[in-house]
Amino acid sequence: MSLRRTWPSVAALAAAALVPVVVYLAGAGVMVHVPMPVHLVVVTAAGLLAGAAAVAMSVVGVRLNDGRAVLLGFAFSVMALLLVLHALATPGVLVGDNGLVQAAGALNIPIGGLILCASALPGLRRPLNARRLLRLQTATLTVMALVGVTALVVPGMIPAVPRPGTTVATAVFLLSAPMLALLAHRAARTFLLTRRRADALVAFGVVLLAGGEFGLLRYGMMDLGWWSAHALEVAGIGLVGVPAALDLRHATASRPLVGDLRAEHVVADEEAFLGGRVHALLARLADKDGSTEGHTRRVATLAVQIGEQLGLPAHRLRLLALGGLLHDMGKLTIPDEILNKPGKLTDAEFDVIKGHPAAGRELLTELGSFPPLVLDLVESHHERLDGRGYPNHAPAAQLEVEVRILTVADVYDALTADRVYREAWPMERALSILDEDTGTAFDGECVKALKAVVAPEQDAVSWRASLAAAAAEAATPRPRAPRTV
């Protein structure tokens, strides 16, 4: 992953990490005596919160056959059980001195974090894994509960490890910190793409969990830092668990935790923020040309995927998604008999078609509030590197990388989708056209990224063979480039 894409989330997480740092510095060296029943009540409440989130995730995950949602429930159920055992083992309340209180308190976040990290594994998208994971979850929790209850009855069964401040405790933290950092980075990157407040809360919550884990492994029960660690842990569980459970209302595993914010999600999020007037115009365009609505969403999604391949930062991907959704808005100005003509266009009709990019920019400018790059995407998506595009015959030096990406995505989708004037072309034939005009019309890096998205499974040998076959198929005289408007 490029530094350009990583540093914004790293900077945000570093700022969030100041909270636990300040908390521990403020309580350094302070000793407190808090009644142990308070520990029992507070930690039990945190365990019940995590347990409620776990039940919701697991139930919905099984209903949707979503292994990732079940795995999220697995992680929270393990943390919930360990928190409850940690609370029940509070010395001097229900039992005397024991090792379970330290072991359960120190290990619940690392074990939960490990399971959460596994939630992004591609294999868990397979529906059959959901019930299998649920059985594994049930068996694991049963064994853990039996061991925990036995340890409560026989207090000396589990040693008090890792003891705070020891080498073992430091090793546990160093092993768990990278997992928590990965989870926090996923959530922060998701927030940078979606700007959803809930995603930012998840990222902050993971940072608080990491801070809480540090305190639990560093301080003893008489230190203020130990109690501060519990406060950070409870807050972190709430900030992570509640948004994750609420995401399931939309039938999806938590985006920030599983790190699975796909291009279509970015496009959907941008579309959701469009104003009522823009939505009304898009609806009019869909009524005017039935193929355009699906085309704009596909182009926007494909453009974001190409942008990700090229390492564009989050804010540029959002603008690319918005430009893709709106790039054909100017077609509202084209007469229906030209736009939906099933046959070849006359030169005069094609001149009318070529006016839609400028008309689209003018329309969006009148609506207002659109960033300059979005307006450029709308106006320039039919420009070419050699300056022979339209409407402005702009040279390559004036075409931003986002414009070059959108041009490639637009042409590819236009060629591979059914139109009123022709049937869809096969992928190989469409890519052969792009290859023929790479360097003159299309940017080579953008075409390469497109291939990585739409044909990642083809190796170099099969790729050359498929292009040769496509070129032979397409070797017919063409008076002008394929119609892609």
Short mmCIF file of C-alpha atoms in Angstrom, two decimals:
data_model
loop_
_atom_site.label_atom_id
_atom_site.label_comp_id
_atom_site.label_asym_id
_atom_site.label_seq_id
_atom_site.Cartn_x
_atom_site.Cartn_y
_atom_site.Cartn_z
CA MET A 1 0.00 0.00 0.00
CA SER A 2 1.47 3.38 -1.01
CA LEU A 3 2.51 5.94 1.58
CA ARG A 4 0.23 8.50 -0.05
CA ARG A 5 -2.81 6.33 0.69
CA THR A 6 -1.65 5.36 4.18
CA TRP A 7 -0.44 8.53 5.83
CA PRO A 8 -3.85 10.26 6.32
CA SER A 9 -5.20 7.33 8.34
CA VAL A 10 -1.91 7.01 10.25
CA ALA A 11 -2.00 10.71 11.11
CA ALA A 12 -5.61 10.46 12.31
CA LEU A 13 -4.85 7.41 14.44
CA ALA A 14 -1.77 9.08 15.94
CA ALA A 15 -3.95 12.00 17.00
CA ALA A 16 -6.48 9.61 18.54
CA ALA A 17 -3.71 7.79 20.41
CA LEU A 18 -3.00 11.00 22.33
CA VAL A 19 -6.13 10.35 24.41
CA PRO A 20 -4.87 7.24 26.26
CA VAL A 21 -1.37 8.78 26.47
CA VAL A 22 -2.74 11.86 28.22
CA VAL A 23 -4.95 9.71 30.47
CA TYR A 24 -2.00 7.63 31.67
CA LEU A 25 0.33 10.60 32.08
CA ALA A 26 -2.29 12.38 34.18
CA GLY A 27 -2.61 9.39 36.50
CA ALA A 28 1.06 8.45 36.66
CA GLY A 29 2.08 7.43 40.17
CA VAL A 30 -1.44 7.92 41.59
CA MET A 31 -2.69 5.14 43.87
CA VAL A 32 -6.42 4.69 44.49
CA HIS A 33 -8.70 2.43 46.46
CA VAL A 34 -11.92 1.75 44.58
CA PRO A 35 -14.40 -0.71 46.09
CA MET A 36 -14.13 -4.02 44.27
CA PRO A 37 -17.92 -4.29 43.72
CA VAL A 38 -17.58 -1.26 41.43
CA HIS A 39 -15.19 -3.28 39.28
CA LEU A 40 -17.64 -6.16 39.21
CA VAL A 41 -20.56 -3.97 38.08
CA VAL A 42 -18.67 -1.88 35.49
CA VAL A 43 -16.89 -4.78 33.80
CA THR A 44 -20.04 -6.91 33.81
CA ALA A 45 -21.87 -4.06 32.05
CA ALA A 46 -19.14 -3.97 29.40
CA GLY A 47 -19.38 -7.73 29.00
CA LEU A 48 -23.16 -7.57 28.55
CA LEU A 49 -22.75 -4.81 25.95
CA ALA A 50 -20.25 -6.87 24.00
CA GLY A 51 -22.48 -9.93 24.39
CA ALA A 52 -25.53 -8.12 23.01
CA ALA A 53 -23.53 -6.99 19.97
CA ALA A 54 -22.19 -10.53 19.56
CA VAL A 55 -25.65 -12.09 19.55
CA ALA A 56 -26.93 -9.59 16.97
CA MET A 57 -23.95 -10.15 14.68
CA SER A 58 -24.06 -13.93 14.89
CA VAL A 59 -27.82 -14.22 14.39
CA VAL A 60 -27.90 -11.88 11.41
CA GLY A 61 -24.74 -13.45 10.00
CA VAL A 62 -26.29 -16.92 9.99
CA ARG A 63 -29.53 -15.58 8.54
CA LEU A 64 -27.59 -13.92 5.70
CA ASN A 65 -25.09 -16.77 5.35
CA ASP A 66 -22.37 -14.15 5.90
CA GLY A 67 -19.30 -15.74 7.47
CA ARG A 68 -17.70 -12.38 8.19
CA ALA A 69 -20.65 -11.20 10.27
CA VAL A 70 -20.56 -14.47 12.24
CA LEU A 71 -16.82 -14.00 12.80
CA LEU A 72 -17.43 -10.50 14.14
CA GLY A 73 -19.98 -12.02 16.51
CA PHE A 74 -17.42 -14.68 17.42
CA ALA A 75 -14.87 -12.02 18.38
CA PHE A 76 -17.30 -10.02 20.49
CA SER A 77 -18.70 -13.12 22.17
CA VAL A 78 -15.20 -14.21 23.22
CA MET A 79 -14.46 -10.73 24.56
CA ALA A 80 -17.82 -10.65 26.33
CA LEU A 81 -17.26 -14.00 28.02
CA LEU A 82 -13.74 -13.10 29.13
CA LEU A 83 -14.97 -9.77 30.47
CA VAL A 84 -17.71 -11.48 32.49
CA LEU A 85 -15.23 -14.03 33.85
CA HIS A 86 -12.85 -11.18 34.66
CA ALA A 87 -15.64 -9.43 36.56
CA LEU A 88 -16.80 -12.52 38.43
CA ALA A 89 -13.21 -13.21 39.47
CA THR A 90 -12.93 -9.80 41.17
CA PRO A 91 -10.98 -10.53 44.38
CA GLY A 92 -12.94 -10.11 47.61
CA VAL A 93 -16.42 -10.09 46.08
CA LEU A 94 -17.50 -13.56 45.00
CA VAL A 95 -14.11 -15.28 45.29
CA GLY A 96 -10.79 -14.66 46.97
CA ASP A 97 -7.40 -14.10 45.36
CA ASN A 98 -7.15 -15.87 42.00
CA GLY A 99 -5.27 -15.81 38.71
CA LEU A 100 -8.34 -15.75 36.47
CA VAL A 101 -8.94 -12.04 37.01
CA GLN A 102 -5.54 -11.17 35.53
CA ALA A 103 -5.56 -13.75 32.72
CA ALA A 104 -9.08 -12.96 31.51
CA GLY A 105 -8.55 -9.21 31.73
CA ALA A 106 -5.22 -9.21 29.92
CA LEU A 107 -6.12 -11.64 27.13
CA ASN A 108 -9.65 -10.67 26.08
CA ILE A 109 -8.58 -7.83 23.77
CA PRO A 110 -5.70 -9.72 22.06
CA ILE A 111 -7.86 -12.79 21.42
CA GLY A 112 -10.79 -10.70 20.21
CA GLY A 113 -8.49 -8.63 18.02
CA LEU A 114 -7.04 -11.74 16.43
CA ILE A 115 -10.51 -12.99 15.49
CA LEU A 116 -11.53 -9.55 14.21
CA CYS A 117 -8.45 -9.43 11.97
CA ALA A 118 -9.50 -12.74 10.45
CA SER A 119 -12.85 -11.21 9.43
CA ALA A 120 -11.30 -9.79 6.26
CA LEU A 121 -10.24 -13.19 4.91
CA PRO A 122 -11.69 -13.62 1.37
CA GLY A 123 -12.68 -17.24 2.01
CA LEU A 124 -15.22 -16.15 4.60
CA ARG A 125 -17.38 -14.63 1.87
CA ARG A 126 -18.47 -18.14 0.96
CA PRO A 127 -21.98 -18.71 2.35
CA LEU A 128 -21.34 -22.23 3.67
CA ASN A 129 -18.75 -20.95 6.12
CA ALA A 130 -21.34 -19.12 8.25
CA ARG A 131 -22.86 -22.13 10.01
CA ARG A 132 -19.48 -23.81 10.29
CA LEU A 133 -18.13 -20.74 12.08
CA LEU A 134 -21.17 -20.63 14.34
CA ARG A 135 -20.53 -24.22 15.42
CA LEU A 136 -16.89 -23.37 16.08
CA GLN A 137 -17.99 -20.29 18.04
CA THR A 138 -20.40 -22.33 20.17
CA ALA A 139 -17.82 -25.02 20.91
CA THR A 140 -15.14 -22.45 21.79
CA LEU A 141 -17.40 -20.52 24.13
CA THR A 142 -18.55 -23.72 25.82
CA VAL A 143 -14.98 -24.82 26.55
CA MET A 144 -14.00 -21.33 27.74
CA ALA A 145 -17.04 -21.12 30.02
CA LEU A 146 -16.31 -24.53 31.55
CA VAL A 147 -12.67 -23.61 32.17
CA GLY A 148 -13.68 -20.24 33.62
CA VAL A 149 -16.29 -21.65 36.01
CA THR A 150 -13.82 -24.31 37.15
CA ALA A 151 -11.21 -21.61 37.77
CA LEU A 152 -13.71 -19.69 39.90
CA VAL A 153 -14.41 -22.79 41.98
CA VAL A 154 -10.69 -23.69 42.18
CA PRO A 155 -8.99 -20.27 42.45
CA GLY A 156 -5.46 -21.63 42.17
CA MET A 157 -6.13 -23.44 38.90
CA ILE A 158 -4.97 -20.57 36.65
CA PRO A 159 -1.82 -18.63 37.54
CA ALA A 160 -1.93 -14.82 37.60
CA VAL A 161 -0.25 -14.34 34.25
CA PRO A 162 0.84 -12.21 32.60
CA ARG A 163 1.75 -10.19 35.66
CA PRO A 164 1.61 -6.41 35.05
CA GLY A 165 4.85 -4.79 33.95
CA THR A 166 6.71 -8.04 33.31
CA THR A 167 8.50 -9.11 30.15
CA VAL A 168 5.68 -11.53 29.38
CA ALA A 169 3.11 -8.73 29.68
CA THR A 170 5.18 -6.54 27.34
CA ALA A 171 5.43 -9.40 24.85
CA VAL A 172 1.65 -9.89 24.91
CA PHE A 173 1.12 -6.21 24.16
CA LEU A 174 3.70 -6.20 21.35
CA LEU A 175 1.99 -9.19 19.79
CA SER A 176 -1.51 -7.71 20.04
CA ALA A 177 -0.62 -4.13 19.05
CA PRO A 178 -0.09 -4.86 15.31
CA MET A 179 -3.48 -6.58 15.09
CA LEU A 180 -5.21 -3.63 16.74
CA ALA A 181 -3.25 -1.22 14.53
CA LEU A 182 -4.47 -3.07 11.44
CA LEU A 183 -8.06 -2.89 12.64
CA ALA A 184 -7.72 0.81 13.40
CA HIS A 185 -6.16 1.47 9.99
CA ARG A 186 -9.03 -0.35 8.25
CA ALA A 187 -11.58 1.73 10.11
CA ALA A 188 -9.71 5.01 9.53
CA ARG A 189 -9.32 4.35 5.81
CA THR A 190 -13.02 3.47 5.59
CA PHE A 191 -13.88 6.78 7.26
CA LEU A 192 -11.67 8.71 4.84
CA LEU A 193 -13.65 7.15 2.00
CA THR A 194 -17.16 7.39 3.44
CA ARG A 195 -16.96 10.29 5.91
CA ARG A 196 -19.45 8.36 8.05
CA ARG A 197 -19.23 9.45 11.67
CA ALA A 198 -19.80 5.85 12.78
CA ASP A 199 -16.66 4.71 10.94
CA ALA A 200 -14.60 7.38 12.70
CA LEU A 201 -16.00 6.20 16.04
CA VAL A 202 -14.96 2.62 15.26
CA ALA A 203 -11.39 3.75 14.48
CA PHE A 204 -11.26 5.76 17.70
CA GLY A 205 -12.75 2.84 19.63
CA VAL A 206 -10.02 0.47 18.43
CA VAL A 207 -7.39 2.98 19.54
CA LEU A 208 -9.02 3.11 22.98
CA LEU A 209 -8.99 -0.71 23.12
CA ALA A 210 -5.27 -0.68 22.40
CA GLY A 211 -4.80 1.92 25.13
CA GLY A 212 -6.86 -0.15 27.54
CA GLU A 213 -4.82 -3.27 26.75
CA PHE A 214 -1.62 -1.37 27.51
CA GLY A 215 -2.91 -0.27 30.92
CA LEU A 216 -4.17 -3.70 31.90
CA LEU A 217 -0.73 -5.16 31.16
CA ARG A 218 1.19 -2.30 32.77
CA TYR A 219 -0.57 -1.43 36.02
CA GLY A 220 -1.79 -3.21 39.16
CA MET A 221 -5.17 -2.94 40.86
CA MET A 222 -4.08 -0.16 43.20
CA ASP A 223 -2.87 2.07 40.37
CA LEU A 224 -5.14 4.70 38.85
CA GLY A 225 -3.85 3.56 35.47
CA TRP A 226 -5.46 0.13 35.97
CA TRP A 227 -8.87 1.71 36.47
CA SER A 228 -8.27 4.13 33.61
CA ALA A 229 -7.50 1.11 31.42
CA HIS A 230 -10.90 -0.35 32.27
CA ALA A 231 -12.59 2.95 31.35
CA LEU A 232 -10.76 2.99 28.00
CA GLU A 233 -11.69 -0.64 27.39
CA VAL A 234 -15.39 -0.14 28.15
CA ALA A 235 -15.51 2.99 25.96
CA GLY A 236 -13.67 1.19 23.17
CA ILE A 237 -16.04 -1.78 23.21
CA GLY A 238 -19.02 0.56 22.99
CA LEU A 239 -17.56 2.62 20.14
CA VAL A 240 -16.62 -0.48 18.16
CA GLY A 241 -19.53 -2.78 19.01
CA VAL A 242 -22.52 -0.50 18.60
CA PRO A 243 -21.72 0.76 15.04
CA ALA A 244 -20.78 -2.78 14.01
CA ALA A 245 -24.12 -4.09 15.23
CA LEU A 246 -26.02 -1.21 13.59
CA ASP A 247 -24.31 -1.92 10.25
CA LEU A 248 -26.10 -5.26 10.27
CA ARG A 249 -29.42 -3.44 9.90
CA HIS A 250 -28.30 -2.88 6.31
CA ALA A 251 -27.46 -6.57 5.87
CA THR A 252 -23.71 -6.04 5.76
CA ALA A 253 -20.82 -6.91 8.02
CA SER A 254 -19.13 -3.93 9.63
CA ARG A 255 -17.29 -2.12 6.85
CA PRO A 256 -14.63 -0.51 9.03
CA LEU A 257 -13.78 -3.77 10.82
CA VAL A 258 -13.70 -6.18 7.89
CA GLY A 259 -11.91 -3.68 5.67
CA ASP A 260 -14.25 -4.50 2.80
CA LEU A 261 -15.42 -1.13 1.56
CA ARG A 262 -15.81 -1.96 -2.10
CA ALA A 263 -15.91 0.52 -4.95
CA GLU A 264 -19.69 0.14 -5.22
CA HIS A 265 -20.00 1.27 -1.59
CA VAL A 266 -18.00 4.42 -2.32
CA VAL A 267 -20.25 5.15 -5.30
CA ALA A 268 -23.42 4.45 -3.28
CA ASP A 269 -22.24 6.74 -0.48
CA GLU A 270 -21.53 9.58 -2.90
CA GLU A 271 -24.90 9.08 -4.59
CA ALA A 272 -26.64 9.22 -1.22
CA PHE A 273 -25.24 12.72 -0.58
CA LEU A 274 -26.49 14.17 -3.87
CA GLY A 275 -29.19 16.78 -3.44
CA GLY A 276 -32.84 16.39 -4.38
CA ARG A 277 -32.53 18.42 -7.60
CA VAL A 278 -29.62 16.29 -8.82
CA HIS A 279 -31.49 13.08 -8.01
CA ALA A 280 -34.49 14.42 -9.93
CA LEU A 281 -32.31 15.16 -12.95
CA LEU A 282 -30.73 11.71 -12.79
CA ALA A 283 -34.22 10.19 -12.70
CA ARG A 284 -35.16 12.24 -15.77
CA LEU A 285 -32.03 11.01 -17.54
CA ALA A 286 -32.89 7.41 -16.68
CA ASP A 287 -36.38 7.90 -18.16
CA LYS A 288 -34.88 9.50 -21.24
CA ASP A 289 -32.29 6.76 -21.84
CA GLY A 290 -32.83 3.53 -19.94
CA SER A 291 -29.26 2.33 -20.47
CA THR A 292 -27.68 5.45 -18.98
CA GLU A 293 -28.62 4.85 -15.32
CA GLY A 294 -26.86 1.49 -15.14
CA HIS A 295 -24.03 2.80 -17.29
CA THR A 296 -23.21 5.72 -14.99
CA ARG A 297 -23.12 3.54 -11.86
CA ARG A 298 -20.96 0.92 -13.57
CA VAL A 299 -18.59 3.56 -14.92
CA ALA A 300 -18.33 5.24 -11.51
CA THR A 301 -17.62 1.91 -9.82
CA LEU A 302 -15.08 0.84 -12.42
CA ALA A 303 -13.37 4.23 -12.27
CA VAL A 304 -12.99 3.94 -8.47
CA GLN A 305 -11.55 0.43 -8.88
CA ILE A 306 -9.03 1.71 -11.44
CA GLY A 307 -8.20 4.62 -9.13
CA GLU A 308 -7.55 2.19 -6.29
CA GLN A 309 -5.22 0.21 -8.52
CA LEU A 310 -3.30 3.42 -9.25
CA GLY A 311 -3.13 4.36 -5.55
CA LEU A 312 -5.31 7.48 -5.58
CA PRO A 313 -6.01 8.86 -2.10
CA ALA A 314 -9.46 8.60 -0.55
CA HIS A 315 -10.69 12.12 -1.31
CA ARG A 316 -9.78 11.77 -5.01
CA LEU A 317 -11.63 8.44 -5.19
CA ARG A 318 -14.76 10.11 -3.83
CA LEU A 319 -14.55 12.86 -6.45
CA LEU A 320 -13.96 10.23 -9.12
CA ALA A 321 -17.08 8.36 -7.99
CA LEU A 322 -19.11 11.57 -8.11
CA GLY A 323 -17.79 12.51 -11.55
CA GLY A 324 -18.62 9.02 -12.81
CA LEU A 325 -22.19 9.25 -11.57
CA LEU A 326 -22.72 12.64 -13.22
CA HIS A 327 -20.57 12.39 -16.34
CA ASP A 328 -23.48 11.94 -18.77
CA MET A 329 -25.77 14.54 -17.22
CA GLY A 330 -25.47 16.65 -20.38
CA LYS A 331 -27.39 14.02 -22.36
CA LEU A 332 -30.53 15.63 -20.96
CA THR A 333 -30.04 18.26 -23.68
CA ILE A 334 -29.90 15.74 -26.56
CA PRO A 335 -33.12 15.03 -28.48
CA ASP A 336 -34.52 11.57 -27.87
CA GLU A 337 -34.51 10.67 -31.55
CA ILE A 338 -30.73 11.15 -31.66
CA LEU A 339 -29.88 9.71 -28.27
CA ASN A 340 -31.87 6.52 -28.85
CA LYS A 341 -31.30 6.16 -32.59
CA PRO A 342 -30.71 2.45 -33.33
CA GLY A 343 -28.67 3.06 -36.47
CA LYS A 344 -25.58 4.97 -37.47
CA LEU A 345 -25.53 8.68 -36.63
CA THR A 346 -25.09 11.29 -39.33
CA ASP A 347 -22.26 13.79 -38.97
CA ALA A 348 -24.77 16.45 -37.93
CA GLU A 349 -26.29 14.16 -35.29
CA PHE A 350 -22.85 13.23 -33.98
CA ASP A 351 -22.06 16.92 -33.63
CA VAL A 352 -25.13 17.22 -31.40
CA ILE A 353 -23.95 14.27 -29.32
CA LYS A 354 -20.54 15.88 -28.91
CA GLY A 355 -22.17 18.80 -27.13
CA HIS A 356 -23.26 16.79 -24.10
CA PRO A 357 -20.02 17.08 -22.04
CA ALA A 358 -20.03 20.89 -22.14
CA ALA A 359 -23.79 20.93 -21.51
CA GLY A 360 -23.28 18.70 -18.49
CA ARG A 361 -20.69 21.02 -17.00
CA GLU A 362 -22.93 24.03 -17.59
CA LEU A 363 -25.87 22.30 -15.92
CA LEU A 364 -23.85 21.29 -12.84
CA THR A 365 -22.34 24.77 -12.61
CA GLU A 366 -25.84 26.21 -12.47
CA LEU A 367 -26.76 23.76 -9.71
CA GLY A 368 -23.64 24.85 -7.82
CA SER A 369 -21.46 23.35 -5.05
CA PHE A 370 -19.62 20.83 -7.24
CA PRO A 371 -15.80 20.75 -6.91
CA PRO A 372 -13.78 21.85 -9.98
CA LEU A 373 -12.46 18.32 -10.54
CA VAL A 374 -16.00 16.92 -10.81
CA LEU A 375 -16.86 19.58 -13.38
CA ASP A 376 -13.69 18.71 -15.32
CA LEU A 377 -14.61 15.01 -15.26
CA VAL A 378 -18.04 15.76 -16.69
CA GLU A 379 -16.69 18.04 -19.41
CA SER A 380 -13.55 16.10 -20.39
CA HIS A 381 -14.47 12.42 -20.33
CA HIS A 382 -14.42 12.29 -24.16
CA GLU A 383 -11.05 14.02 -24.55
CA ARG A 384 -8.03 12.14 -25.95
CA LEU A 385 -4.34 12.29 -25.16
CA ASP A 386 -3.56 13.35 -28.74
CA GLY A 387 -5.90 16.35 -28.55
CA ARG A 388 -8.44 14.90 -31.00
CA GLY A 389 -11.20 14.42 -28.44
CA TYR A 390 -14.16 16.66 -27.71
CA PRO A 391 -15.44 19.17 -26.80
CA ASN A 392 -12.23 21.20 -26.27
CA HIS A 393 -9.55 19.13 -28.07
CA ALA A 394 -7.57 19.33 -24.81
CA PRO A 395 -3.97 18.06 -25.01
CA ALA A 396 -2.63 15.38 -22.67
CA ALA A 397 -0.93 17.91 -20.40
CA GLN A 398 -4.33 19.37 -19.48
CA LEU A 399 -5.95 16.03 -18.60
CA GLU A 400 -5.85 15.05 -14.93
CA VAL A 401 -5.30 11.39 -14.09
CA GLU A 402 -8.90 11.18 -12.89
CA VAL A 403 -10.09 12.33 -16.33
CA ARG A 404 -7.91 9.69 -18.01
CA ILE A 405 -9.32 7.03 -15.66
CA LEU A 406 -12.93 8.02 -16.34
CA THR A 407 -12.32 8.03 -20.11
CA VAL A 408 -11.04 4.45 -20.02
CA ALA A 409 -13.86 3.27 -17.74
CA ASP A 410 -16.51 5.01 -19.86
CA VAL A 411 -15.30 3.53 -23.16
CA TYR A 412 -14.87 0.04 -21.73
CA ASP A 413 -18.38 -0.05 -20.27
CA ALA A 414 -19.90 1.44 -23.40
CA LEU A 415 -18.30 -1.29 -25.51
CA THR A 416 -19.19 -4.19 -23.20
CA ALA A 417 -22.83 -3.21 -22.57
CA ASP A 418 -25.82 -3.61 -24.88
CA ARG A 419 -26.80 -0.40 -26.67
CA VAL A 420 -29.75 0.45 -28.88
CA TYR A 421 -27.41 0.50 -31.90
CA ARG A 422 -25.44 -2.74 -31.20
CA GLU A 423 -25.01 -5.70 -28.90
CA ALA A 424 -22.35 -5.81 -26.20
CA TRP A 425 -18.83 -6.71 -27.22
CA PRO A 426 -16.83 -9.43 -25.43
CA MET A 427 -14.31 -8.22 -22.89
CA GLU A 428 -11.35 -9.27 -25.03
CA ARG A 429 -12.53 -7.34 -28.06
CA ALA A 430 -13.21 -4.20 -26.03
CA LEU A 431 -9.76 -4.39 -24.45
CA SER A 432 -8.16 -4.85 -27.86
CA ILE A 433 -9.73 -1.54 -28.96
CA LEU A 434 -8.32 0.17 -25.88
CA ASP A 435 -4.90 -1.36 -26.56
CA GLU A 436 -4.93 -0.15 -30.16
CA ASP A 437 -5.50 3.42 -29.04
CA THR A 438 -3.29 3.38 -25.96
CA GLY A 439 -0.92 6.32 -26.07
CA THR A 440 -3.01 8.23 -28.58
CA ALA A 441 -6.45 8.23 -26.97
CA PHE A 442 -5.99 6.38 -23.69
CA ASP A 443 -3.44 6.49 -20.90
CA GLY A 444 -1.38 3.27 -20.77
CA GLU A 445 -1.28 3.07 -16.98
CA CYS A 446 -5.05 3.46 -16.79
CA VAL A 447 -5.58 0.71 -19.36
CA LYS A 448 -3.18 -1.53 -17.45
CA ALA A 449 -5.09 -0.87 -14.22
CA LEU A 450 -8.37 -1.59 -16.01
CA LYS A 451 -7.05 -5.00 -17.07
CA ALA A 452 -6.03 -5.72 -13.49
CA VAL A 453 -9.63 -5.06 -12.45
CA VAL A 454 -11.62 -6.81 -15.18
CA ALA A 455 -9.22 -9.62 -16.17
CA PRO A 456 -6.88 -10.30 -13.21
CA GLU A 457 -6.79 -14.04 -13.81
CA GLN A 458 -5.22 -13.86 -17.27
CA ASP A 459 -1.44 -14.36 -17.47
CA ALA A 460 0.75 -12.72 -20.09
CA VAL A 461 0.63 -15.66 -22.55
CA SER A 462 -3.15 -16.09 -22.49
CA TRP A 463 -3.54 -12.31 -22.56
CA ARG A 464 -1.57 -11.98 -25.80
CA ALA A 465 -3.48 -14.90 -27.30
CA SER A 466 -6.86 -13.43 -26.40
CA LEU A 467 -5.89 -10.03 -27.79
CA ALA A 468 -4.71 -11.62 -31.04
CA ALA A 469 -8.04 -13.42 -31.41
CA ALA A 470 -9.94 -10.26 -30.60
CA ALA A 471 -7.89 -8.27 -33.10
CA ALA A 472 -8.66 -10.83 -35.82
CA GLU A 473 -12.36 -10.61 -34.98
CA ALA A 474 -12.30 -6.84 -35.07
CA ALA A 475 -10.22 -6.57 -38.27
CA THR A 476 -12.91 -4.95 -40.36
CA PRO A 477 -12.76 -1.45 -41.89
CA ARG A 478 -14.00 1.20 -39.49
CA PRO A 479 -14.75 4.69 -40.79
CA ARG A 480 -14.63 6.06 -37.25
CA ALA A 481 -14.01 4.83 -33.70
CA PRO A 482 -16.75 2.65 -32.19
CA ARG A 483 -19.76 4.61 -31.02
CA THR A 484 -19.46 4.90 -27.23
CA VAL A 485 -21.72 7.87 -26.46
#
